[in-house]
C-alpha cells in the first residue's frame, strides 16, 4: 500500500460530493446521486439514517403519504418548495421496479446435491 501523500490527503478532503456522477452511490449516506440529492440528504437524514429511504421503494403517491405521516406524527417539518424536489428524486430513484429475477429453476432440473 502506498502512503497517502499530503497533496493526496488535501485533495481528498477538498473533493466535493458533486464529483460523484449521477447514478453513483454517495458512500456516506448510501443515497443515489441525482438532482435533488443534496436537498434529500439535508432533510431526510436529520432524524434517521438514509437507510430508511434506500431500503424502500414506493410510488410517488406512497412517498407523499409517508411524508404526510411523518409530518403528522413524527415531527417532520413543512418541506415547502423542497417537497416537489424531494418527491421527484424519490420517484425517479426509489420507485417500485418490476422484479427482473428469473423464476426459480424447477427442482427436477437442478444438479444433484453434492453431499
Ligand atoms: C423530524 C424527524 C424526521 C425527518 C426529518 C424525516 N423522518 Fe422519516 N421517519 C421519522 C420517524 C420517527 C420514522 C419512524 C422510524 C421508525 O419506525 O423507526 C420515520 C420513518 C421513515 C420511513 C419508513 C416508513 C415506514 O413506513 O416504515 C421512511 C421511508 C422515511 N421515514 C422517509 C423519510 C424521508 C424521505 C424524509 C425526508 C423528506 C424523512 N423521512 C425525514 C422521522 C423523520
mmCIF file of C-alpha atoms and ligand atoms in Angstrom:
data_model
loop_
_atom_site.group_PDB
_atom_site.id
_atom_site.type_symbol
_atom_site.label_atom_id
_atom_site.label_comp_id
_atom_site.label_asym_id
_atom_site.label_seq_id
_atom_site.Cartn_x
_atom_site.Cartn_y
_atom_site.Cartn_z
ATOM 1 C CA UNK A 1 0.000 0.000 0.000
ATOM 2 C CA UNK A 2 1.210 3.440 -0.856
ATOM 3 C CA UNK A 3 1.346 6.080 1.814
ATOM 4 C CA UNK A 4 -1.142 8.885 1.402
ATOM 5 C CA UNK A 5 0.765 11.986 0.378
ATOM 6 C CA UNK A 6 -0.083 15.342 1.873
ATOM 7 C CA UNK A 7 -1.340 16.530 -1.512
ATOM 8 C CA UNK A 8 -3.475 13.415 -1.846
ATOM 9 C CA UNK A 9 -4.889 13.922 1.599
ATOM 10 C CA UNK A 10 -5.701 17.566 0.926
ATOM 11 C CA UNK A 11 -7.265 16.687 -2.402
ATOM 12 C CA UNK A 12 -9.440 14.001 -0.862
ATOM 13 C CA UNK A 13 -10.601 16.393 1.833
ATOM 14 C CA UNK A 14 -11.373 19.098 -0.685
ATOM 15 C CA UNK A 15 -13.166 16.886 -3.173
ATOM 16 C CA UNK A 16 -16.832 17.822 -3.070
ATOM 17 C CA UNK A 17 -19.638 15.310 -3.421
ATOM 18 C CA UNK A 18 -20.503 16.833 -6.728
ATOM 19 C CA UNK A 19 -17.604 14.949 -8.305
ATOM 20 C CA UNK A 20 -19.762 11.839 -7.996
ATOM 21 C CA UNK A 21 -21.647 11.225 -11.191
ATOM 22 C CA UNK A 22 -25.394 10.869 -11.483
ATOM 23 C CA UNK A 23 -26.380 7.322 -10.668
ATOM 24 C CA UNK A 24 -23.411 6.704 -8.365
ATOM 25 C CA UNK A 25 -23.976 5.933 -4.710
ATOM 26 C CA UNK A 26 -22.871 8.517 -2.173
ATOM 27 C CA UNK A 27 -20.578 6.471 0.076
ATOM 28 C CA UNK A 28 -21.629 8.294 3.229
ATOM 29 C CA UNK A 29 -25.419 8.311 3.002
ATOM 30 C CA UNK A 30 -25.919 5.435 0.581
ATOM 31 C CA UNK A 31 -28.247 7.648 -1.465
ATOM 32 C CA UNK A 32 -28.124 7.662 -5.249
ATOM 33 C CA UNK A 33 -26.651 10.820 -6.757
ATOM 34 C CA UNK A 34 -29.280 12.623 -8.805
ATOM 35 C CA UNK A 35 -30.797 16.072 -8.913
ATOM 36 C CA UNK A 36 -32.315 16.791 -5.537
ATOM 37 C CA UNK A 37 -29.743 14.624 -3.732
ATOM 38 C CA UNK A 38 -28.431 17.490 -1.597
ATOM 39 C CA UNK A 39 -31.923 18.507 -0.527
ATOM 40 C CA UNK A 40 -32.911 14.940 0.306
ATOM 41 C CA UNK A 41 -29.673 14.477 2.218
ATOM 42 C CA UNK A 42 -30.311 17.675 4.170
ATOM 43 C CA UNK A 43 -33.934 16.903 5.074
ATOM 44 C CA UNK A 44 -34.171 13.143 5.228
ATOM 45 C CA UNK A 45 -31.204 12.235 7.406
ATOM 46 C CA UNK A 46 -31.968 14.643 10.243
ATOM 47 C CA UNK A 47 -33.915 12.094 12.296
ATOM 48 C CA UNK A 48 -32.970 8.717 10.925
ATOM 49 C CA UNK A 49 -30.498 7.027 8.664
ATOM 50 C CA UNK A 50 -30.936 7.313 4.922
ATOM 51 C CA UNK A 51 -31.305 3.527 5.021
ATOM 52 C CA UNK A 52 -34.994 4.071 5.715
ATOM 53 C CA UNK A 53 -35.099 5.772 2.333
ATOM 54 C CA UNK A 54 -32.828 3.431 0.396
ATOM 55 C CA UNK A 55 -34.490 0.280 1.769
ATOM 56 C CA UNK A 56 -37.852 1.399 0.477
ATOM 57 C CA UNK A 57 -39.367 1.569 -2.945
ATOM 58 C CA UNK A 58 -42.709 3.302 -3.304
ATOM 59 C CA UNK A 59 -44.803 5.103 -5.827
ATOM 60 C CA UNK A 60 -44.722 8.883 -5.716
ATOM 61 C CA UNK A 61 -48.147 8.802 -4.102
ATOM 62 C CA UNK A 62 -46.954 6.490 -1.337
ATOM 63 C CA UNK A 63 -43.853 8.618 -0.783
ATOM 64 C CA UNK A 64 -46.146 11.595 -0.349
ATOM 65 C CA UNK A 65 -48.275 9.619 2.134
ATOM 66 C CA UNK A 66 -45.103 8.704 4.037
ATOM 67 C CA UNK A 67 -44.072 12.361 4.211
ATOM 68 C CA UNK A 68 -47.543 13.337 5.418
ATOM 69 C CA UNK A 69 -47.458 10.578 8.034
ATOM 70 C CA UNK A 70 -44.075 11.820 9.309
ATOM 71 C CA UNK A 71 -45.395 15.384 9.335
ATOM 72 C CA UNK A 72 -48.481 14.376 11.302
ATOM 73 C CA UNK A 73 -46.908 12.069 13.807
ATOM 74 C CA UNK A 74 -43.110 12.220 13.703
ATOM 75 C CA UNK A 75 -42.335 15.921 13.754
ATOM 76 C CA UNK A 76 -41.304 16.301 10.118
ATOM 77 C CA UNK A 77 -41.455 19.951 9.156
ATOM 78 C CA UNK A 78 -43.192 21.620 6.223
ATOM 79 C CA UNK A 79 -40.915 20.991 3.254
ATOM 80 C CA UNK A 80 -42.382 23.910 1.264
ATOM 81 C CA UNK A 81 -40.990 24.134 -2.261
ATOM 82 C CA UNK A 82 -38.491 21.379 -1.490
ATOM 83 C CA UNK A 83 -41.304 18.861 -1.294
ATOM 84 C CA UNK A 84 -41.567 18.649 -5.081
ATOM 85 C CA UNK A 85 -37.793 18.302 -5.451
ATOM 86 C CA UNK A 86 -37.769 15.521 -2.854
ATOM 87 C CA UNK A 87 -40.698 13.681 -4.422
ATOM 88 C CA UNK A 88 -39.147 13.982 -7.888
ATOM 89 C CA UNK A 89 -35.921 12.496 -6.539
ATOM 90 C CA UNK A 90 -37.687 9.686 -4.658
ATOM 91 C CA UNK A 91 -39.982 8.799 -7.548
ATOM 92 C CA UNK A 92 -37.071 8.785 -10.001
ATOM 93 C CA UNK A 93 -34.772 6.666 -7.849
ATOM 94 C CA UNK A 94 -36.844 4.729 -5.332
ATOM 95 C CA UNK A 95 -39.934 3.642 -7.231
ATOM 96 C CA UNK A 96 -41.068 0.061 -7.305
ATOM 97 C CA UNK A 97 -39.299 -1.877 -10.035
ATOM 98 C CA UNK A 98 -40.769 -4.981 -11.549
ATOM 99 C CA UNK A 99 -38.673 -7.901 -10.442
ATOM 100 C CA UNK A 100 -36.104 -8.804 -13.051
ATOM 101 C CA UNK A 101 -35.125 -12.005 -11.287
ATOM 102 C CA UNK A 102 -35.631 -15.107 -13.314
ATOM 103 C CA UNK A 103 -38.100 -17.587 -11.850
ATOM 104 C CA UNK A 104 -36.524 -20.308 -9.711
ATOM 105 C CA UNK A 105 -35.217 -23.382 -11.533
ATOM 106 C CA UNK A 106 -37.564 -26.346 -11.030
ATOM 107 C CA UNK A 107 -36.164 -28.930 -8.597
ATOM 108 C CA UNK A 108 -36.047 -31.656 -11.247
ATOM 109 C CA UNK A 109 -33.689 -29.519 -13.349
ATOM 110 C CA UNK A 110 -31.284 -28.749 -10.511
ATOM 111 C CA UNK A 111 -27.960 -30.613 -10.315
ATOM 112 C CA UNK A 112 -27.915 -33.387 -7.729
ATOM 113 C CA UNK A 113 -26.807 -32.358 -4.266
ATOM 114 C CA UNK A 114 -23.062 -32.900 -3.773
ATOM 115 C CA UNK A 115 -23.410 -34.113 -0.195
HETATM 116 C C1 LIG B 1 -38.448 15.066 12.129
HETATM 117 C C2 LIG B 1 -37.877 13.764 12.007
HETATM 118 C C3 LIG B 1 -37.895 13.100 10.632
HETATM 119 C C4 LIG B 1 -37.441 13.621 9.437
HETATM 120 C C5 LIG B 1 -36.784 14.957 9.190
HETATM 121 C C6 LIG B 1 -37.676 12.601 8.446
HETATM 122 N N1 LIG B 1 -38.232 11.495 9.023
HETATM 123 FE FE1 LIG B 1 -38.652 9.747 8.093
HETATM 124 N N2 LIG B 1 -39.248 8.957 9.862
HETATM 125 C C7 LIG B 1 -39.205 9.594 11.087
HETATM 126 C C8 LIG B 1 -39.561 8.660 12.129
HETATM 127 C C9 LIG B 1 -39.606 8.948 13.624
HETATM 128 C C10 LIG B 1 -39.810 7.434 11.491
HETATM 129 C C11 LIG B 1 -40.173 6.107 12.124
HETATM 130 C C12 LIG B 1 -38.865 5.398 12.382
HETATM 131 C C13 LIG B 1 -39.047 4.015 12.873
HETATM 132 O O1 LIG B 1 -40.111 3.440 12.708
HETATM 133 O O2 LIG B 1 -38.054 3.506 13.414
HETATM 134 C C14 LIG B 1 -39.600 7.657 10.069
HETATM 135 C C15 LIG B 1 -39.747 6.671 9.107
HETATM 136 C C16 LIG B 1 -39.488 6.833 7.766
HETATM 137 C C17 LIG B 1 -39.701 5.837 6.750
HETATM 138 C C18 LIG B 1 -40.215 4.433 6.985
HETATM 139 C C19 LIG B 1 -41.711 4.492 6.913
HETATM 140 C C20 LIG B 1 -42.337 3.152 7.079
HETATM 141 O O3 LIG B 1 -43.474 3.016 6.640
HETATM 142 O O4 LIG B 1 -41.707 2.246 7.655
HETATM 143 C C21 LIG B 1 -39.356 6.374 5.567
HETATM 144 C C22 LIG B 1 -39.418 5.705 4.214
HETATM 145 C C23 LIG B 1 -38.933 7.724 5.831
HETATM 146 N N3 LIG B 1 -39.023 7.979 7.176
HETATM 147 C C24 LIG B 1 -38.517 8.608 4.853
HETATM 148 C C25 LIG B 1 -38.151 9.922 5.097
HETATM 149 C C26 LIG B 1 -37.843 10.879 4.052
HETATM 150 C C27 LIG B 1 -37.867 10.595 2.572
HETATM 151 C C28 LIG B 1 -37.521 12.038 4.682
HETATM 152 C C29 LIG B 1 -37.134 13.355 4.039
HETATM 153 C C30 LIG B 1 -38.212 14.097 3.439
HETATM 154 C C31 LIG B 1 -37.651 11.817 6.120
HETATM 155 N N4 LIG B 1 -38.049 10.522 6.326
HETATM 156 C C32 LIG B 1 -37.403 12.762 7.104
HETATM 157 C C33 LIG B 1 -38.874 10.899 11.312
HETATM 158 C C34 LIG B 1 -38.370 11.759 10.369
#
